[in-house]
XYZ file of C-alpha atoms in Angstrom:
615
model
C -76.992 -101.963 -33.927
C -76.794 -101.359 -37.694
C -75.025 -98.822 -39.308
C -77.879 -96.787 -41.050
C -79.410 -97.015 -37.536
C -76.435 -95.510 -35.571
C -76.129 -92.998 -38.267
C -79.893 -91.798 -38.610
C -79.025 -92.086 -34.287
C -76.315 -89.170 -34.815
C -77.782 -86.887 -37.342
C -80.768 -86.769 -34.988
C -78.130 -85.942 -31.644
C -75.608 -82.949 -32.627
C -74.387 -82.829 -29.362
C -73.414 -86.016 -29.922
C -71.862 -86.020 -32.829
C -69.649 -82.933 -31.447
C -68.907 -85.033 -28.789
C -68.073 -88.368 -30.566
C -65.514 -86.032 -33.215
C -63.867 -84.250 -29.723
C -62.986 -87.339 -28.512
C -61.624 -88.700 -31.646
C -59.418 -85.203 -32.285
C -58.277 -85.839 -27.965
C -56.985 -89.495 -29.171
C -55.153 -87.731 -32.097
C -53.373 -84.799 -29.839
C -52.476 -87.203 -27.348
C -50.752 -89.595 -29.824
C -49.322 -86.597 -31.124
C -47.674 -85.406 -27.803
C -46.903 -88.717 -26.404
C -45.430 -89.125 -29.949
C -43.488 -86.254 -29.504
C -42.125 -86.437 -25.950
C -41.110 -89.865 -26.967
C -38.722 -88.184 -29.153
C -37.931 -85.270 -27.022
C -36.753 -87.750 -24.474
C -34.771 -90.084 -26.988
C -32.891 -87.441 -28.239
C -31.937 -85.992 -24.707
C -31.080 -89.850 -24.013
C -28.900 -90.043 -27.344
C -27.469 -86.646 -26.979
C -26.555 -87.015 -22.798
C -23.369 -84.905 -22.365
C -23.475 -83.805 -25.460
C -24.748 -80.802 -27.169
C -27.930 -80.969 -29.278
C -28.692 -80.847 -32.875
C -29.047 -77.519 -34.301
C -26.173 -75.787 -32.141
C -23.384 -73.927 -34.048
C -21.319 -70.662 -33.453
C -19.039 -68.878 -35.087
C -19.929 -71.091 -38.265
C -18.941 -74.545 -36.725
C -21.435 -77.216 -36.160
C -21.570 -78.476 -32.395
C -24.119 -81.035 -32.605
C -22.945 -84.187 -30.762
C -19.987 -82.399 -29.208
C -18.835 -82.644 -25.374
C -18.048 -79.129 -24.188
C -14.037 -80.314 -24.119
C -14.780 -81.062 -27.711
C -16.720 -77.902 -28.950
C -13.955 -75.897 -27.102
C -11.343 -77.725 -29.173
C -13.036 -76.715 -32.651
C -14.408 -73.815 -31.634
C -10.628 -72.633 -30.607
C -9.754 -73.795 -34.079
C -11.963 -72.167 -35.686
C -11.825 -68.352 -33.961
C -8.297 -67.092 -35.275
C -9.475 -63.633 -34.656
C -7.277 -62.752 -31.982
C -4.026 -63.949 -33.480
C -4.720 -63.654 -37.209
C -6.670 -60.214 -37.128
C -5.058 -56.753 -37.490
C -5.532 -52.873 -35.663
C -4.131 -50.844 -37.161
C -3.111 -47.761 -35.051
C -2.678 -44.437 -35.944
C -1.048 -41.226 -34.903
C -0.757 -38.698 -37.557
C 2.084 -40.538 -39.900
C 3.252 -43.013 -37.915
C 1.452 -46.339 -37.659
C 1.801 -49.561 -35.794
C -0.222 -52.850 -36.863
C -1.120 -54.970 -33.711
C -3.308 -57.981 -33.497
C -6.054 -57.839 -31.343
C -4.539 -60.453 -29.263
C -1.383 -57.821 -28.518
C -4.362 -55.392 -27.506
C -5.711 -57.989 -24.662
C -8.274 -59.395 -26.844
C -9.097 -63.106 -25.991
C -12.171 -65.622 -27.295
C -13.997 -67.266 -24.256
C -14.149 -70.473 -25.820
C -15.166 -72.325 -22.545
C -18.040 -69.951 -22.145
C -19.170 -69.964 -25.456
C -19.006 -73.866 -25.081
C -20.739 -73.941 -21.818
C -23.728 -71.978 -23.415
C -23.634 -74.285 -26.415
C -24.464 -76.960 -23.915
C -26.919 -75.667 -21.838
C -29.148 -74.836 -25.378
C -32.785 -77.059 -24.350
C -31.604 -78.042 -20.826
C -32.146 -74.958 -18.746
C -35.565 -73.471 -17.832
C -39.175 -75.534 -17.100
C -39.596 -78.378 -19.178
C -41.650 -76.440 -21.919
C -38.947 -74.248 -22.161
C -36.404 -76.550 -22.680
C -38.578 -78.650 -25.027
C -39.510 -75.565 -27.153
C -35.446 -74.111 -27.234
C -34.853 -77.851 -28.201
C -37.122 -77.703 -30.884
C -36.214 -74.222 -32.277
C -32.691 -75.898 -32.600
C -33.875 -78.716 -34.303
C -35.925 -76.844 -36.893
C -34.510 -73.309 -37.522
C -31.054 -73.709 -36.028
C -29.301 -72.190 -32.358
C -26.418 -70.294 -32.888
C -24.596 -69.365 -29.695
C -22.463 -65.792 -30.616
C -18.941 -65.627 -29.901
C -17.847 -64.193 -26.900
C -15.046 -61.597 -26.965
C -13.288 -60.266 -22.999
C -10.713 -57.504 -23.576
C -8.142 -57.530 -21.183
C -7.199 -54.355 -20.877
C -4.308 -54.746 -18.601
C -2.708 -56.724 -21.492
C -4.325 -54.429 -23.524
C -2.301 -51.579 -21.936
C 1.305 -52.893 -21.479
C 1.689 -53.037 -25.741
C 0.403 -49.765 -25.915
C 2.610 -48.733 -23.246
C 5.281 -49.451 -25.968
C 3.918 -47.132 -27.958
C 3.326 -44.744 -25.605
C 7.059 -44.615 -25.353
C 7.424 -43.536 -28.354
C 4.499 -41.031 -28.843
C 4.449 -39.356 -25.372
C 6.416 -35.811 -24.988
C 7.101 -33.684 -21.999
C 5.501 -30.292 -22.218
C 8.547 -27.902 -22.109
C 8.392 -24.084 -21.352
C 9.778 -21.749 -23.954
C 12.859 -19.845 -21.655
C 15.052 -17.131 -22.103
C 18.672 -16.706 -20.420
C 22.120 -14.282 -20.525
C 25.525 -15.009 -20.552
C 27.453 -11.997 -20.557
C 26.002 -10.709 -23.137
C 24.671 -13.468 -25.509
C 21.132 -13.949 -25.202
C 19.898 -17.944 -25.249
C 16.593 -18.691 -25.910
C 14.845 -22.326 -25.634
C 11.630 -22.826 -27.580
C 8.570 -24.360 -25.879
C 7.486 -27.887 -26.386
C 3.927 -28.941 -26.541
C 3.418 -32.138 -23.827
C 1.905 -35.043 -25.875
C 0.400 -38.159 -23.914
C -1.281 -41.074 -25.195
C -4.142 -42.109 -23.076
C -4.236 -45.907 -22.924
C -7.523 -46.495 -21.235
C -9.519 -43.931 -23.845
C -7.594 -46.085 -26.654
C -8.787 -49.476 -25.376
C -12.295 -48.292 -25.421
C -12.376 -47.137 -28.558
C -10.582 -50.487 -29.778
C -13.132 -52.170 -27.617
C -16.302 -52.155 -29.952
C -14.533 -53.257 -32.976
C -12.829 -55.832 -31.981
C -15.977 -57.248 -30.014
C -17.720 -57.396 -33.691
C -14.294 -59.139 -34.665
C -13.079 -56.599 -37.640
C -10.084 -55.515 -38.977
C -9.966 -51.820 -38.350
C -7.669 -48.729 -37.745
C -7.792 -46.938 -34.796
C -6.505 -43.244 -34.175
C -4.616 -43.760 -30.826
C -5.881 -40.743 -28.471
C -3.556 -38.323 -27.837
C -4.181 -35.794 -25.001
C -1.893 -32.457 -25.659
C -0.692 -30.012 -23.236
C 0.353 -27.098 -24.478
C 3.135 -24.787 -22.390
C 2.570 -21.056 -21.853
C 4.649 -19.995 -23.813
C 6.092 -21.517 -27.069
C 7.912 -18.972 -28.429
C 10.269 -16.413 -26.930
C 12.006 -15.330 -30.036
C 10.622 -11.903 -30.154
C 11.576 -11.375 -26.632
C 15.024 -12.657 -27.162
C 15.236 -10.357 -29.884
C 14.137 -7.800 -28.082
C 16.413 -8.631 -25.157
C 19.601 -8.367 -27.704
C 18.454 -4.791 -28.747
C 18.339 -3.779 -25.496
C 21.894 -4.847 -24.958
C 23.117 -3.717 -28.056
C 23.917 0.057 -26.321
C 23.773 2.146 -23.533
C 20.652 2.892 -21.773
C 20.169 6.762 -21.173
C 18.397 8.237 -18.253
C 17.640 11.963 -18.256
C 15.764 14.716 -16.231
C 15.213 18.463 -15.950
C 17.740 19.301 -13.473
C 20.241 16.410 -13.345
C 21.724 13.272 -15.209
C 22.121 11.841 -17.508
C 23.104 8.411 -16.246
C 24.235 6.367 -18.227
C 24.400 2.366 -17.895
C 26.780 0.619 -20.275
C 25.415 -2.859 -21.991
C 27.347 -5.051 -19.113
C 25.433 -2.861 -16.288
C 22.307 -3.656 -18.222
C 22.666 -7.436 -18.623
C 23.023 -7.586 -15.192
C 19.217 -5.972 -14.363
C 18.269 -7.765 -17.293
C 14.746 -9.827 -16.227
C 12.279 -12.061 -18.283
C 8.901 -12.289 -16.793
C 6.395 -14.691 -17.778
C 3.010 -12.778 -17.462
C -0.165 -14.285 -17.918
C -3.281 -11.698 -19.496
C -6.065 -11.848 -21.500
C -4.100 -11.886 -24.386
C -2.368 -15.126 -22.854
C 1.482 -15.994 -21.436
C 4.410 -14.124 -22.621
C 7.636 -13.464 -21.410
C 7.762 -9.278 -20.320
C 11.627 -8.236 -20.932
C 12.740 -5.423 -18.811
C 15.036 -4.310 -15.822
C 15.233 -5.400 -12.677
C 12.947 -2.670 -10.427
C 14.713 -3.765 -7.358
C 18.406 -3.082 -8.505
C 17.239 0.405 -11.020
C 15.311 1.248 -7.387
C 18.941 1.106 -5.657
C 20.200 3.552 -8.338
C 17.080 5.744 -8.297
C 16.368 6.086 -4.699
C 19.423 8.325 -3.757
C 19.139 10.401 -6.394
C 15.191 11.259 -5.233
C 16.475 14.301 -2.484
C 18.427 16.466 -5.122
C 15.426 15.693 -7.771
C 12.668 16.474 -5.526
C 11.379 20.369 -5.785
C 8.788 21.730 -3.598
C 5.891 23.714 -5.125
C 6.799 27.575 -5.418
C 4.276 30.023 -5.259
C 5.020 32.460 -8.295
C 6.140 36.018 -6.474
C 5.041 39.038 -7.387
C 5.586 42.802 -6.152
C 2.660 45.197 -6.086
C 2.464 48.108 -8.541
C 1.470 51.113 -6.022
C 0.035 53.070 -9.315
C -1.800 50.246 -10.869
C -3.001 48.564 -7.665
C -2.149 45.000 -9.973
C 0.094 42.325 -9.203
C 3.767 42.347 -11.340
C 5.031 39.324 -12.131
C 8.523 38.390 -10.154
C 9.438 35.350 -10.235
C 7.228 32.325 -11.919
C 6.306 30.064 -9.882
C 7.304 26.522 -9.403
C 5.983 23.047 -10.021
C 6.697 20.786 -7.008
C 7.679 17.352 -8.099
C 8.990 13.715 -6.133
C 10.593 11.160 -7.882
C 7.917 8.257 -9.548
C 9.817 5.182 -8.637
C 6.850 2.942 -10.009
C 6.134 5.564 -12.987
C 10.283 5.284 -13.611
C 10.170 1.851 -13.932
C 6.989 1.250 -15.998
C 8.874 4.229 -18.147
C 11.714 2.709 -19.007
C 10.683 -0.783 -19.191
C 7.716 0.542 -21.695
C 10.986 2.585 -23.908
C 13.112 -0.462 -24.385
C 10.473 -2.596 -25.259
C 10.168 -0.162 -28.020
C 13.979 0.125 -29.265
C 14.671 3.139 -27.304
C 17.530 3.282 -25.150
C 17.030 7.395 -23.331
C 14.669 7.682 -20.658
C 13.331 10.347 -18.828
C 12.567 10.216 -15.256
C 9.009 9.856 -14.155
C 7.785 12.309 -11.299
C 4.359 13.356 -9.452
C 3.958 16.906 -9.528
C 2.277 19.121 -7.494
C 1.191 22.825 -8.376
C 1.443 25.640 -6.556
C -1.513 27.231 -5.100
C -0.345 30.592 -6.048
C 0.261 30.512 -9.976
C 1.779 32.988 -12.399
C -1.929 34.583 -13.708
C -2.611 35.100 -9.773
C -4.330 39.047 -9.406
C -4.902 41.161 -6.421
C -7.934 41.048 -6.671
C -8.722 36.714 -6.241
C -5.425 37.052 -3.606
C -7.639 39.683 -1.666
C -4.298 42.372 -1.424
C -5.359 46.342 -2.350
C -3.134 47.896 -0.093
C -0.162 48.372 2.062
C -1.019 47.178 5.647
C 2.589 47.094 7.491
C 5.552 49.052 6.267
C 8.884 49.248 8.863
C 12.209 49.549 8.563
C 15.333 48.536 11.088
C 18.798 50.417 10.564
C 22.210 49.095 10.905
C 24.967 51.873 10.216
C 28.221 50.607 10.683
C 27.689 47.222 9.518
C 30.404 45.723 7.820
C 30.306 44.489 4.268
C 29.887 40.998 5.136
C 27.259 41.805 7.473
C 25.664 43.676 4.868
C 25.982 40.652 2.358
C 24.099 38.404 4.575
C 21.143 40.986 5.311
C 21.191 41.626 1.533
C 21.109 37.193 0.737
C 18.693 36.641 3.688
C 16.229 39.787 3.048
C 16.004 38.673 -0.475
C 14.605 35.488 0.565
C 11.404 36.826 1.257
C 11.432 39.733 -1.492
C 8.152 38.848 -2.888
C 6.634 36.331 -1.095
C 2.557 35.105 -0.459
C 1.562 34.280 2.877
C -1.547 32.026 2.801
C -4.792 32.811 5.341
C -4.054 30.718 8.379
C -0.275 29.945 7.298
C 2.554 30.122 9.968
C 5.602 31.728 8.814
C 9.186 29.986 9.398
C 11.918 32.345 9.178
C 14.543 29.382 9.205
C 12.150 27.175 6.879
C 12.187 29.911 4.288
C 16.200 31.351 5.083
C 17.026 27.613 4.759
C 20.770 26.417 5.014
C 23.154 29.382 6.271
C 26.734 28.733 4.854
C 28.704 30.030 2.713
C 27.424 27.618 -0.375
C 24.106 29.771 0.201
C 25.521 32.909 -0.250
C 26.539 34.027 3.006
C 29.861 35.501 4.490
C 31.503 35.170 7.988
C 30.629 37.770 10.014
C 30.074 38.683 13.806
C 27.604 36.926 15.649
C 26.395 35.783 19.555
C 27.413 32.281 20.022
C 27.472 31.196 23.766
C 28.407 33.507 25.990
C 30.590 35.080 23.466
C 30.218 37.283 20.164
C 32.346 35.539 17.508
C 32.808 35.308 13.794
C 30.506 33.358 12.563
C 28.671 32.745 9.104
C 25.292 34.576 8.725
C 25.870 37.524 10.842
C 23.443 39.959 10.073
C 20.775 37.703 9.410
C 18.975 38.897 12.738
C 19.312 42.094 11.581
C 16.036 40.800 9.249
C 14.701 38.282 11.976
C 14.097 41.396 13.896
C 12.779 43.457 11.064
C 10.036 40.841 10.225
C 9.228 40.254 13.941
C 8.424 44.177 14.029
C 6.307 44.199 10.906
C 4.385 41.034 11.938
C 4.205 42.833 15.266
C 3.118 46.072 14.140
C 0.863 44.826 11.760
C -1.661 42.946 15.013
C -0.566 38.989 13.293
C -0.150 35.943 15.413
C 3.166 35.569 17.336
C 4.425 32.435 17.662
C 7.754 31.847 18.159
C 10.004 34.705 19.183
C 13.677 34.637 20.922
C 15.539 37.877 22.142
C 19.085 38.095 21.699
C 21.687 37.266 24.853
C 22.668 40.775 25.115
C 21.735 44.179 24.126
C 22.317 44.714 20.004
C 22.966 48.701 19.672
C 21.882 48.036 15.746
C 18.345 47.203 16.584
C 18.038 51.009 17.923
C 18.886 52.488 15.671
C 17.067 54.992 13.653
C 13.678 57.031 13.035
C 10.971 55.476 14.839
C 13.189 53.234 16.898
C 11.005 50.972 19.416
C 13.962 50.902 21.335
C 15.332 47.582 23.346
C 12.945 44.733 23.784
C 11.553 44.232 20.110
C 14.105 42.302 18.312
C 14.286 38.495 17.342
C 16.911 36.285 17.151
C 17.530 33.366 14.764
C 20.011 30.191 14.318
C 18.491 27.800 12.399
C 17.345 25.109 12.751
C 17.308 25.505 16.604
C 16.621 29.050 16.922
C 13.342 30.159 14.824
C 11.168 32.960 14.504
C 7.217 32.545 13.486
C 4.336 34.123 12.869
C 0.783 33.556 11.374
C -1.194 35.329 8.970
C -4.566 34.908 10.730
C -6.288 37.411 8.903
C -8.688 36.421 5.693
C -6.514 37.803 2.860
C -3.150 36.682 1.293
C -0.045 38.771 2.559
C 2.600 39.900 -0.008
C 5.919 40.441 1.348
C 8.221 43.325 -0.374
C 11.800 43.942 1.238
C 14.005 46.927 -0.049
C 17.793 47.747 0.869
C 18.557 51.656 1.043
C 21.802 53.347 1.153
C 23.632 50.364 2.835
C 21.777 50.932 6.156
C 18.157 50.284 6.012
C 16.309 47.577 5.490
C 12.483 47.987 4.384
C 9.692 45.684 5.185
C 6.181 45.827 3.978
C 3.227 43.848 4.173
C 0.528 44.267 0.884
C -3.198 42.423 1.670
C -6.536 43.816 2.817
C -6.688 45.741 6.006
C -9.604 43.608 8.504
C -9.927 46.486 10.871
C -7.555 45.594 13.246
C -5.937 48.087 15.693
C -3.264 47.665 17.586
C -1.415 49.481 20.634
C 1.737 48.463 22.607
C 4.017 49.880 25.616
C 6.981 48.686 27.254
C 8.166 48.804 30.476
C 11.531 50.507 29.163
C 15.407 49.296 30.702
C 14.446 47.822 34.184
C 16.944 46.056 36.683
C 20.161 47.808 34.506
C 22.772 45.943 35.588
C 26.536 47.572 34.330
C 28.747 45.634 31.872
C 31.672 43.801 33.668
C 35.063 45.990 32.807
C 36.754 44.730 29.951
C 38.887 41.999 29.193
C 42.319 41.618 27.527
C 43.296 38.158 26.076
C 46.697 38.093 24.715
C 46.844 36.412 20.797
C 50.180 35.448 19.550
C 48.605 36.409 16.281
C 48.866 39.901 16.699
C 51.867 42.177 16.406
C 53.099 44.058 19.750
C 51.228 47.203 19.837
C 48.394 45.971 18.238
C 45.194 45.537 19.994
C 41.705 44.387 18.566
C 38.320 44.735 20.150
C 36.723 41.250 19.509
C 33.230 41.876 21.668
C 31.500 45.608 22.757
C 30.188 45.849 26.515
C 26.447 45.935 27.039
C 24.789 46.838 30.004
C 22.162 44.209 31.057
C 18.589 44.431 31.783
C 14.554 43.400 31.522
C 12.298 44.945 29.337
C 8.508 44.119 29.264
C 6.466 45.028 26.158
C 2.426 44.907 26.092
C 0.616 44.470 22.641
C -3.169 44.706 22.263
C -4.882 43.622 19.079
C -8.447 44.709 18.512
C -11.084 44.434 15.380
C -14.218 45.923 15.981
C -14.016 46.004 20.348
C -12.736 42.120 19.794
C -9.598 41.700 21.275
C -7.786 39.610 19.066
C -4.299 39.017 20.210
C -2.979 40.116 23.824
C 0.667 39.588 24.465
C 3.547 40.425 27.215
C 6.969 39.817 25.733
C 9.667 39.632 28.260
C 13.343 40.303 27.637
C 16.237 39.696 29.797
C 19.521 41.121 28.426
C 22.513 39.749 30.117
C 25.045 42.495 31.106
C 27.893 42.054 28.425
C 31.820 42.352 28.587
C 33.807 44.089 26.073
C 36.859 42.219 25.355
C 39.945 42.963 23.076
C 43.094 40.777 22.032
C 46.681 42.166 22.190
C 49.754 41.237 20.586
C 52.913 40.269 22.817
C 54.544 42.638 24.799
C 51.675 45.342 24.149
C 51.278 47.659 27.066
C 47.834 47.467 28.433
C 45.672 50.526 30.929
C 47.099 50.010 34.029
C 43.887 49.067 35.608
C 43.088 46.456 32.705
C 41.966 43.001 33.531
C 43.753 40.252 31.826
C 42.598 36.497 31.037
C 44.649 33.937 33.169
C 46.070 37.009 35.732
């Protein structure tokens, strides 16, 4: 076939034209790739063991290289860990390390290892393509850094030596009387581990660099206790002062004070200090006793009441209770030293009265004069008399609450001669004696009568042992069976106000021989009536008896008890308000029959019929 023939033949076929050019283009490719995996394969058959053109890191060449070899230059050629520098930093004090001292190391065998394994890991396309890539544009394989950071951490340990500090309280102490204080110290500790990772990204990029180390701080509590030490010092420099109405001062000398001396560490929202003061414990042992003679019960102001005015007149102001404040105390002077004061006064809780000095008759409920009775005593002696003058006076004055029980020996209090009483003659045993406070049921008796008369509450009521000629005498005398003894605290004599108004007590002395009690308040309506049975069972005193006392002169004979004859007396009292009956009460008395008896000197000649002691 001719050319111009099988030309005219192709231009007349496209189809088979494309077809005839596709096969030639097929031939071409396929030279191509048989051309190229020719290569492909003589290169891996060159380069067996050995790592491929195109391979460098960290600047060196590996081409051609076993992976002993490229670990040999590659070693060479990273000097990083020995020849670079960290510099590390806290504040103004350095220290220059090379990253090598830090735990930094090159893995050279790794770094060789992936040299090697460029174009020979993966499918075959993959391999032939990363060989290619190497052979055309280059492979580097990056440099591998490891930080060993136990390595790492016993350099900095070194420094850590040098850098770390113990936290350290501020504290404050007394010898004698110096005053030491220590200042506080703020704890400084270098973390390692947070150092090493803030080395760590550096050196992996292989640079120079400084590096603050990291420094963790703990500050104390306190810091500084020089104020308090000062303060301390002022404290000792003189006496402390303690002072109250009524008592003191005490004084404690700078020794006594060092001694109490405490330092507190307190923690608030204003933060730690140290609180200087003294010891509560050892200023309670001081205090405590003292609390009895400091304490003063509330005292209703007294009054008397003015018959022409129908007011109240002021007597006698009243009184603010008050009890020691051991906390208050403290707190006190704790709160005056720390302000350069060295005198005191004591803390206390008060308590008012509930009767004050602007009281009037008319909020206390008194108009009027409800009971008003009077005892006689003629032939008292003058101590007697004293002691019904100091115990009469005790209640001269005096409010009686609604619903409050009257204590004669809560109000009397103490009977001695510190009070204000004298010895005088009273019933002790089976015998009448001197004794201090004689006389006092002289007003025991009156105030039994009033409360008696006046329809009030009896509570507590005791008759005397024998038959007291003084409580008959008189006006108006009741005769025997209405008097009341006391000896406190054992013996007592009570009485409540059970009406709705205050009672106000007024006692009077006339002529040396009457004693005048009245109740002031607001009359409720209450009547009362009474009886008594009179002397019943009489029984006649036993003759009298002589006791001989070598105290006495001969001749001389004193009577030292009076004869009595004994008996029972029963007394009735009705109290009625309104056709209530209020109160209904049998009071029984036994007298015992008494024995006069008198004392003689020696050799006195006695009745002929007289009865001596011991005969």
């Amino acid at each position: 076939m001719d050319l111009s023939r099988s030309v005219s033949r192709l231009t007349s076929d496209p189809a088979l034209l494309l077809r005839r050019a596709g096969l030639l283009v097929a031939g071409a490719l396929a030279a191509s790739l048989a051309t190229a995996l020719l290569f492909f394969l003589a290169v891996r058959l060159v380069y067996s063991g050995r790592i491929l053109p195109g391979v460098t890191s960290a600047g060196v060449t590996l081409s051609g290289l076993t992976q002993p070899e490229a670990e040999i230059a590659l070693g060479a050629a990273v000097a990083y860990p020995a020849q670079g520098h960290i510099l590390l930093r806290d504040g103004d004090h350095t220290w220059l390390a090379t990253p090598a001292q830090l735990g930094v190391v090159i893995d050279v065998p790794g770094m060789a290892r992936e040299a090697l394994s460029v174009g020979r890991e993966g499918w075959l396309g993959a391999r032939v393509a990363d060989q290619a890539r190497a052979w055309f544009t280059g492979r580097p394989v990056g440099v591998r850094v490891i930080l060993d950071e136990p390595a790492g951490a016993v350099y900095l340990d070194t420094i850590a030596g040098e850098v770390d500090r113990p936290l350290v309280e501020a504290s404050l102490s007394v010898q004698g009387l110096d005053v030491s204080m220590v200042p506080g110290q703020i704890g400084r500790h270098l973390d390692i581990p947070a150092t090493l990772q803030a080395v760590s990204p550096l050196v992996s990029r292989l640079y120079d660099a400084e590096v603050p180390l990291v420094i963790r701080e703990s500050p104390p509590l306190v810091l500084d206790a020089s104020a308090q030490a000062a303060l301390a010092r002022e404290i000792l420099s003189q006496p402390l002062t303690i002072v109250a109405e009524g008592g003191g001062p005490w004084v404690f000398d700078p020794p006594a004070l060092a001694a109490m001396l405490r330092f507190q560490r307190v923690v608030d929202a204003q933060g730690a200090r140290y609180q200087v003061g003294l010891d509560s414990d050892q200023l309670a042992g001081f205090l405590v006793p003292l609390a009895p003679e400091l304490q003063r019960s509330p005292q209703n102001a007294r009054f008397i009441f003015n018959d022409e005015t129908r007011q109240l007149d002021l007597l006698q102001s009243a009184v603010i209770g008050r009890e020691l404040d051991l906390p208050g105390t403290f707190e006190s002077i704790n709160a005056i030293l720390a302000q350069g004061g060295h005198q005191v006064e004591l803390a206390f809780e008060l308590t008012a009265p509930a009767v004050g000095d602007d009281a009037t008759a008319e909020s206390l409920g008194i108009t009027e004069n409800v009971v008003n009775v009077s005892t006689y005593f003629r032939g008292s002696s003058s101590n007697r008399l004293q002691n019904i003058i100091t115990s009469a006076e005790a209640f001269h004055g005096l409010l009686i609450a609604p619903g409050e029980t009257v204590s004669m020996a809560d109000i009397v209090g103490e009977i001695s001669l510190d009070t204000g009483y004298a010895e005088a003659l009273i019933i002790y045993g089976n015998r009448t004696i001197k004794g201090v406070g004689g006389g006092v049921c002289q007003v025991s008796t009156t105030l039994f009568r009033a409360a008696f008369m006046g329809g009030y509450q009896i509570d507590e009521r005791y008759a005397h042992a024998y038959r007291v000629s003084y409580y008959e005498q008189g006006p108006g005398s009741p005769g025997p069976g209405l008097d009341a003894t006391v000896f406190p605290p054992l013996v007592d004599f009570r009485f409540t106000n059970d009406s709705a108004y205050w009672i106000l007590m007024e006692t009077y002395l006339y002529n040396h021989n009457q004693l005048q009690w009245k109740f002031y308040s607001t009359s409720d309506g209450r009547q009362v009536t009474w009886s008594s049975s009179g002397p019943m069972n009489v029984k006649e005193a036993p003759k009298p008896l002589y006791k001989e006392n070598p105290d006495l002169e001969e001749g001389e004979i004193d009577q030292v008890d009076f004869e009595a004859d004994g008996m029972d007396v029963v007394v009735h009292r009705t109290v009625t308000r309104s056709g209530e009956t209020l109160h209904e009460d049998t009071i029984r008395t036994h007298y015992l029959p008494w024995r006069a008896i008198y004392e003689f000197g020696p050799g006195t000649e006695l009745p002929e019929d007289a009865i001596i002691e011991g005969e």
